[in-house]
Short mmCIF file of C-alpha atoms and ligand atoms in Angstrom, two decimals:
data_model
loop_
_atom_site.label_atom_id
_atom_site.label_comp_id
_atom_site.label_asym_id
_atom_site.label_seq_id
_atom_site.Cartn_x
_atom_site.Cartn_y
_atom_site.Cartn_z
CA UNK A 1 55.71 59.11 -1.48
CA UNK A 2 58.79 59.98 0.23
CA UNK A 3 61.11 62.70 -1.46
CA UNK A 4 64.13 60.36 -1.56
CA UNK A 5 62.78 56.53 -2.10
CA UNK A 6 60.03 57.03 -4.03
CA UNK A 7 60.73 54.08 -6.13
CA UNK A 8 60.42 51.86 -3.03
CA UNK A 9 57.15 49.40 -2.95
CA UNK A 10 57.83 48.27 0.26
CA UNK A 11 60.56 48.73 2.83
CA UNK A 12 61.59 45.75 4.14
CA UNK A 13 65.27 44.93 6.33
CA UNK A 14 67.10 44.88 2.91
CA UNK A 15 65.84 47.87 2.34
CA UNK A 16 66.67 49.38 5.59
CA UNK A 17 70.45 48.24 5.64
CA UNK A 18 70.78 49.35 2.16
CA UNK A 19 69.87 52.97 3.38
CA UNK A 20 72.45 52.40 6.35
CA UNK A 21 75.15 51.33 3.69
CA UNK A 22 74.42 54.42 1.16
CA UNK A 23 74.37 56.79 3.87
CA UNK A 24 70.56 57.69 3.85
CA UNK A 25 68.99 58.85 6.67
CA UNK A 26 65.74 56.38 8.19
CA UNK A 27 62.68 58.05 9.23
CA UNK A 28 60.51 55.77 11.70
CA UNK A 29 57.36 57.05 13.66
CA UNK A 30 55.41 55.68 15.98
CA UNK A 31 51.62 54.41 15.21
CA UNK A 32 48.63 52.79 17.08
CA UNK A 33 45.65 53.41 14.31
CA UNK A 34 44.21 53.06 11.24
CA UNK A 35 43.85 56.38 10.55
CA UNK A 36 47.23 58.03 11.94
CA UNK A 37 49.13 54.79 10.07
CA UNK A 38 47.53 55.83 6.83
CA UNK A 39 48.28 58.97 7.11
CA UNK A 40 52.10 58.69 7.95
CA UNK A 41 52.60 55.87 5.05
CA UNK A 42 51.13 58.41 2.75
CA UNK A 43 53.37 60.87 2.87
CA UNK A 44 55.93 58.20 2.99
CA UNK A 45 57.66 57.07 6.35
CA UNK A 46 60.12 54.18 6.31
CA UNK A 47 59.08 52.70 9.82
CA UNK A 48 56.35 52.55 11.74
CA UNK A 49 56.73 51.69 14.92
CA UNK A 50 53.53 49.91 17.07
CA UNK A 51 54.94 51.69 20.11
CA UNK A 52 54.43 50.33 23.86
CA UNK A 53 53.79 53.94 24.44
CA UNK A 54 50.49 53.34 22.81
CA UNK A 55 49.92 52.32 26.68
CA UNK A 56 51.00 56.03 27.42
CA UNK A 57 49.62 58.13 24.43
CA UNK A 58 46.36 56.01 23.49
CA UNK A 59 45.45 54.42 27.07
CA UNK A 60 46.89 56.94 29.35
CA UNK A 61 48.87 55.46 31.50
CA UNK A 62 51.84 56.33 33.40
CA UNK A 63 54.07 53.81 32.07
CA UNK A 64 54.45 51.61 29.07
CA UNK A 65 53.97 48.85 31.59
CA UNK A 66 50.07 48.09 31.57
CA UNK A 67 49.85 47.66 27.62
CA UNK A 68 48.90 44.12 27.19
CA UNK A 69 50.63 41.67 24.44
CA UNK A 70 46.46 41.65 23.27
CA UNK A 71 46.24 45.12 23.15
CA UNK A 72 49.93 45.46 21.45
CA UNK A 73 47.89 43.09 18.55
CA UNK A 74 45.27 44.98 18.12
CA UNK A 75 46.97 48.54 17.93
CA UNK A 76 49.21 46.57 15.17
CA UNK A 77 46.32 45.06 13.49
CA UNK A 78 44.64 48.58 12.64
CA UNK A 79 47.78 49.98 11.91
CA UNK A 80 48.99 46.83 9.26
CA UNK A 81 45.27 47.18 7.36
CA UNK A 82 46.43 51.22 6.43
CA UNK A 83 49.73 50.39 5.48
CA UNK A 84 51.02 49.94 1.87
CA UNK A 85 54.87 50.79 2.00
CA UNK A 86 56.16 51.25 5.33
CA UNK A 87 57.30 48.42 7.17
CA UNK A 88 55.86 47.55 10.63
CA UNK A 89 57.52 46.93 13.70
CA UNK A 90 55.56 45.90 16.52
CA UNK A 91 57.08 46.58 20.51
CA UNK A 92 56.53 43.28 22.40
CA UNK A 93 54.94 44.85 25.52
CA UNK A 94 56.78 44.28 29.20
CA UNK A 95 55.91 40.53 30.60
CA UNK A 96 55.96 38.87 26.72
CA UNK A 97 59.42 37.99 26.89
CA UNK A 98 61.24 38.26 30.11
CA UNK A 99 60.34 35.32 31.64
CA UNK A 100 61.83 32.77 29.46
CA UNK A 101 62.77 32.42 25.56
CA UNK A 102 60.17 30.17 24.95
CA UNK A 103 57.22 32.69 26.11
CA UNK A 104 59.00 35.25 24.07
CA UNK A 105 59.10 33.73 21.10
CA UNK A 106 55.41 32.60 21.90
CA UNK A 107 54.93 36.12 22.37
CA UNK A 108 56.82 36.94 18.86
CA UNK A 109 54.66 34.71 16.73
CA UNK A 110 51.50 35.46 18.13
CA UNK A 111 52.20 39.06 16.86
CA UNK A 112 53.63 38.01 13.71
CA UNK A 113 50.42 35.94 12.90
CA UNK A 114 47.59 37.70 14.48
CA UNK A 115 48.86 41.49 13.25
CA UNK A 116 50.32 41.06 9.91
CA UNK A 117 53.14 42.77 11.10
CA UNK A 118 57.03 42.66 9.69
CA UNK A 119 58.94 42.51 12.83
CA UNK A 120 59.29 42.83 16.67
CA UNK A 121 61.33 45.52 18.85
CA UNK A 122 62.26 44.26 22.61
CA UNK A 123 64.52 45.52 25.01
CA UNK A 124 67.44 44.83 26.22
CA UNK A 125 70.89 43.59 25.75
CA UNK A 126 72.10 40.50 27.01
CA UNK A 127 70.03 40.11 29.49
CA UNK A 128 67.61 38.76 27.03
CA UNK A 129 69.79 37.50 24.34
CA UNK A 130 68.09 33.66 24.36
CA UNK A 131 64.89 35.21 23.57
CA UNK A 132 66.20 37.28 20.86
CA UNK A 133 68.29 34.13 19.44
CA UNK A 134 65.00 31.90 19.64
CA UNK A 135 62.81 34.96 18.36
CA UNK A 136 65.41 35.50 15.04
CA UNK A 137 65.63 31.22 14.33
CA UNK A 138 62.33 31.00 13.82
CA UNK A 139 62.69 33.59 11.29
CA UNK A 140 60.96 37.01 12.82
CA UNK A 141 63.30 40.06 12.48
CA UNK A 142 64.02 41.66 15.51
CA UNK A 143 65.13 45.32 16.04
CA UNK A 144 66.73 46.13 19.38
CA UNK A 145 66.30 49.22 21.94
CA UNK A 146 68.81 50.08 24.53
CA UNK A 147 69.77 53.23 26.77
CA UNK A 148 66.86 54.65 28.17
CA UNK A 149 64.25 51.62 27.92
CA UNK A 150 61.03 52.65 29.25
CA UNK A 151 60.20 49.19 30.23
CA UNK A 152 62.77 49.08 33.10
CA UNK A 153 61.48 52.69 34.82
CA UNK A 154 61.48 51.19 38.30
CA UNK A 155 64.80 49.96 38.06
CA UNK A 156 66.26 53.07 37.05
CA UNK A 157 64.00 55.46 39.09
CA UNK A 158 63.85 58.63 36.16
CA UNK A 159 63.98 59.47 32.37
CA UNK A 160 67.18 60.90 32.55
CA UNK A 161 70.05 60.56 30.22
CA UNK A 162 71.51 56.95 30.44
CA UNK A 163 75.29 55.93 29.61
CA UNK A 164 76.94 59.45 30.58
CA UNK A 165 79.66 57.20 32.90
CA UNK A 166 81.90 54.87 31.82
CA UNK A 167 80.39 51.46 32.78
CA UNK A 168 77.18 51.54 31.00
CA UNK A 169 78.46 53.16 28.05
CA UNK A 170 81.04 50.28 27.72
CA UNK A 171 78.12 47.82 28.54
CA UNK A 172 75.43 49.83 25.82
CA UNK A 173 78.35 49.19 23.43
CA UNK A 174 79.33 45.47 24.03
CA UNK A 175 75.32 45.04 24.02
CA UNK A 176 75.10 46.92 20.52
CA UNK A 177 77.66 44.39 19.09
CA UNK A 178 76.15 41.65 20.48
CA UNK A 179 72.47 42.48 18.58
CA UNK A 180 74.25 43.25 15.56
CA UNK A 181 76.59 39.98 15.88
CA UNK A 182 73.53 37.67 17.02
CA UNK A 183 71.36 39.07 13.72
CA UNK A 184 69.40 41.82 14.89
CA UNK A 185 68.09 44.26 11.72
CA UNK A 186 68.30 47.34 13.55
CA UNK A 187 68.80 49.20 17.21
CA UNK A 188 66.80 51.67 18.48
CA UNK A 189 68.81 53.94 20.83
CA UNK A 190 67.03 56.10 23.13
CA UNK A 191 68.30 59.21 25.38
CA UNK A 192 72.23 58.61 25.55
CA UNK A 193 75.05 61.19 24.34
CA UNK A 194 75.71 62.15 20.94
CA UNK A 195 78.78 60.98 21.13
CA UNK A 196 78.13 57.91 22.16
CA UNK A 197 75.10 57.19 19.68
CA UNK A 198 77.58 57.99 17.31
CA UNK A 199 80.27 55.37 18.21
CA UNK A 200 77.98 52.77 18.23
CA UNK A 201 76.58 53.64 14.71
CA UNK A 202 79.95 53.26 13.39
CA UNK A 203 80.68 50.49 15.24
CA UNK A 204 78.02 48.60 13.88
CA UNK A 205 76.41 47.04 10.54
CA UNK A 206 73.07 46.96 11.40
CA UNK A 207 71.20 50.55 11.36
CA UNK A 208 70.81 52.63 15.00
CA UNK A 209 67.35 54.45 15.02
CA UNK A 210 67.79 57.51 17.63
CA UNK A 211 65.47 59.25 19.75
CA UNK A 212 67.03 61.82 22.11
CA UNK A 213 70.52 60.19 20.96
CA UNK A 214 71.96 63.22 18.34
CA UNK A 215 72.28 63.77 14.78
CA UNK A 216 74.68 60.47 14.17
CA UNK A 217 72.20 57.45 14.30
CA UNK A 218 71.36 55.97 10.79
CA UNK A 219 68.13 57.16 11.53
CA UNK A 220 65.11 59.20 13.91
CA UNK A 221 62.40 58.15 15.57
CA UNK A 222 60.01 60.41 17.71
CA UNK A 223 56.35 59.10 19.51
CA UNK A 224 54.21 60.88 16.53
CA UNK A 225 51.44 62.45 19.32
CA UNK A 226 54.52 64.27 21.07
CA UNK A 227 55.94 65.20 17.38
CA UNK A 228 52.16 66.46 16.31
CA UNK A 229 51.66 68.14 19.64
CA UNK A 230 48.68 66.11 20.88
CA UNK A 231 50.60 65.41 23.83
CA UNK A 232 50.82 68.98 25.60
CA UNK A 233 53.51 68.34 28.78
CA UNK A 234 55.98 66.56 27.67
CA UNK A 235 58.74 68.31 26.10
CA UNK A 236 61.93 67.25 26.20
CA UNK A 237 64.68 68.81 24.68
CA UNK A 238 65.41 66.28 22.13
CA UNK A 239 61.79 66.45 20.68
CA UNK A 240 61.30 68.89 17.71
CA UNK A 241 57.22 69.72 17.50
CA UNK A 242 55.83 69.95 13.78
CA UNK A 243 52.32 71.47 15.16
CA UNK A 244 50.62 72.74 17.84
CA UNK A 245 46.83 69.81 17.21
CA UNK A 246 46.11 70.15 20.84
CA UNK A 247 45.57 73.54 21.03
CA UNK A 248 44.07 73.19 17.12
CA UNK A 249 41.76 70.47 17.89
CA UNK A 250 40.97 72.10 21.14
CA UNK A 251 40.18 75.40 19.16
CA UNK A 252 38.12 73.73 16.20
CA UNK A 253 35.86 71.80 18.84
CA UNK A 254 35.49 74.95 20.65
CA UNK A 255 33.99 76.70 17.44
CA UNK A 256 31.79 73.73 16.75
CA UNK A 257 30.73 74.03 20.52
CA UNK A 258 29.59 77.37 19.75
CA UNK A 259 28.16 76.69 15.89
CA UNK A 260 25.80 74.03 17.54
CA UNK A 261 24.58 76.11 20.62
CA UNK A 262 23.73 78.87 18.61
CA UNK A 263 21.91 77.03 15.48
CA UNK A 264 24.36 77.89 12.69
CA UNK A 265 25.17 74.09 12.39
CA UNK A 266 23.72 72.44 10.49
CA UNK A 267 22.77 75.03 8.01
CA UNK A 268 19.98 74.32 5.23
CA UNK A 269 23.23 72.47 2.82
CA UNK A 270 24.23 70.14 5.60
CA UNK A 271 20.89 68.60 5.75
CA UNK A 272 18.79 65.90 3.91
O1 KIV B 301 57.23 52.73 22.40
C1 KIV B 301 57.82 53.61 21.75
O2 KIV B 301 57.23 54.59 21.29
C2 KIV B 301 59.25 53.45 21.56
C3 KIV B 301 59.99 54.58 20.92
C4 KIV B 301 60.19 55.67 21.89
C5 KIV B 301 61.26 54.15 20.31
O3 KIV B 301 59.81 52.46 21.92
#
């Protein structure tokens, strides 16, 4: 149960805006699993987020672009059967809505149905407004993601900082309005200035959820395998780490490496 809305049975968009509107802060994490989801719902996250970087994290590969729209389904599928309060937000996975609005909302119901899930995050501004319009009509909330978005890597070459000049910021901006104005329920915003993060927060009625974006979002979001310390490389400035599990899982499989070559597990209670 979470320290401030522990009254809460489930958090749904109402819920979300009404934390926006009463100035509490929104606390989303990414999940892929059963047992993770459970876990983080437990101890009482607002979001979870069925992250494309599931094709990073969980499958290893260099880029959220591989992660498949079944794969994206079945990561949400475990994650929705753990679930009791949090509400679920499911990344539609590069290829699953560029194309055309009607594969994306194709795309959007096929998760909606097949996962259980509460609601889709895609990227972009824009550039994929139809989809979004087509996605939100037939009733599926959608939360946006703009600044860095992982999905367009090859177009922008690096992970770096987006919207430091002018242009983009003004175009991030105009974008942000436009998800809010078209009916979006929230906007991630990943790896732009504070400052920035924090004009389009206030420039907006529909939450911002920031990761690597400052302390002025409505909310946080961090990829819960970098915030655990699973993932070992990757450290960014913008990611706080909670523990150290690779080198603790590393160390407890060492020990039971050694309890097992040298006969002291099992012992005479752990046996039938
Ligand atoms: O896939 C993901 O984990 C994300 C977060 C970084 C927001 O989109």
């Amino acid at each position: 149960m979470s320290a401030t809305t522990g009254e809460i049975k489930r958090v749904t968009t109402h819920v979300i805006q009404a934390m926006k509107n009463r100035g509490e802060k929104i606390a989303m994490l990414t999940a892929y699993d059963f047992s993770m989801a459970r876990i983080l719902d437990e101890a009482g996250i607002d979001i979870l987020l069925v992250g494309d970087s599931a094709s990073n994290v969980m499958a290893g590969h260099e880029t959220t672009l591989p992660i498949t729209l079944d794969q994206m389904i079945y990561h949400a599928q475990s994650v929705v059967r753990a679930v009791h309060r949090a509400m679920v937000v499911v990344d539609m996975p590069f290829g699953s809505y560029q194309s055309n609005s009607e594969i994306a909302l194709k795309s959007a119901i096929r998760i909606m149905k097949e996962s259980g899930a509460h609601a889709v995050k895609l990227e972009g501004g824009s550039e994929v407004e139809e989809s979004i319009r087509r996605i939100l009509m037939a009733g599926i909330p959608v939360m946006g993601h703009l600044g860095l978005t992982p999905q367009s890597i090859y177009k922008f070459g690096t992970y770096t900082v987006r919207a430091k000049q002018d242009a983009e910021a003004q175009k991030l901006l105009e974008d942000a309005r436009l998800l809010d104005d078209i009916g979006c329920f929230a906007l991630v915003l990943e790896k732009i200035p504070a400052q920035l993060a924090k004009t389009v927060s206030e420039s907006i009625e529909i939450p911002t959820i920031g990761i690597g974006a400052g302390q002025h979002t409505d909310g946080q979001v961090l990829v819960t395998h970098d915030m655990l310390g699973i993932t070992k490389e990757f450290r960014p400035r913008f990611l706080r780490r909670y523990l150290e599990l690779f080198d603790a899982i590393g160390e407890a499989t060492k020990h039971y490496i050694a309890d097992v070559k040298s006969r002291d597990f099992p012992n005479e209670s752990e046996q039938y």
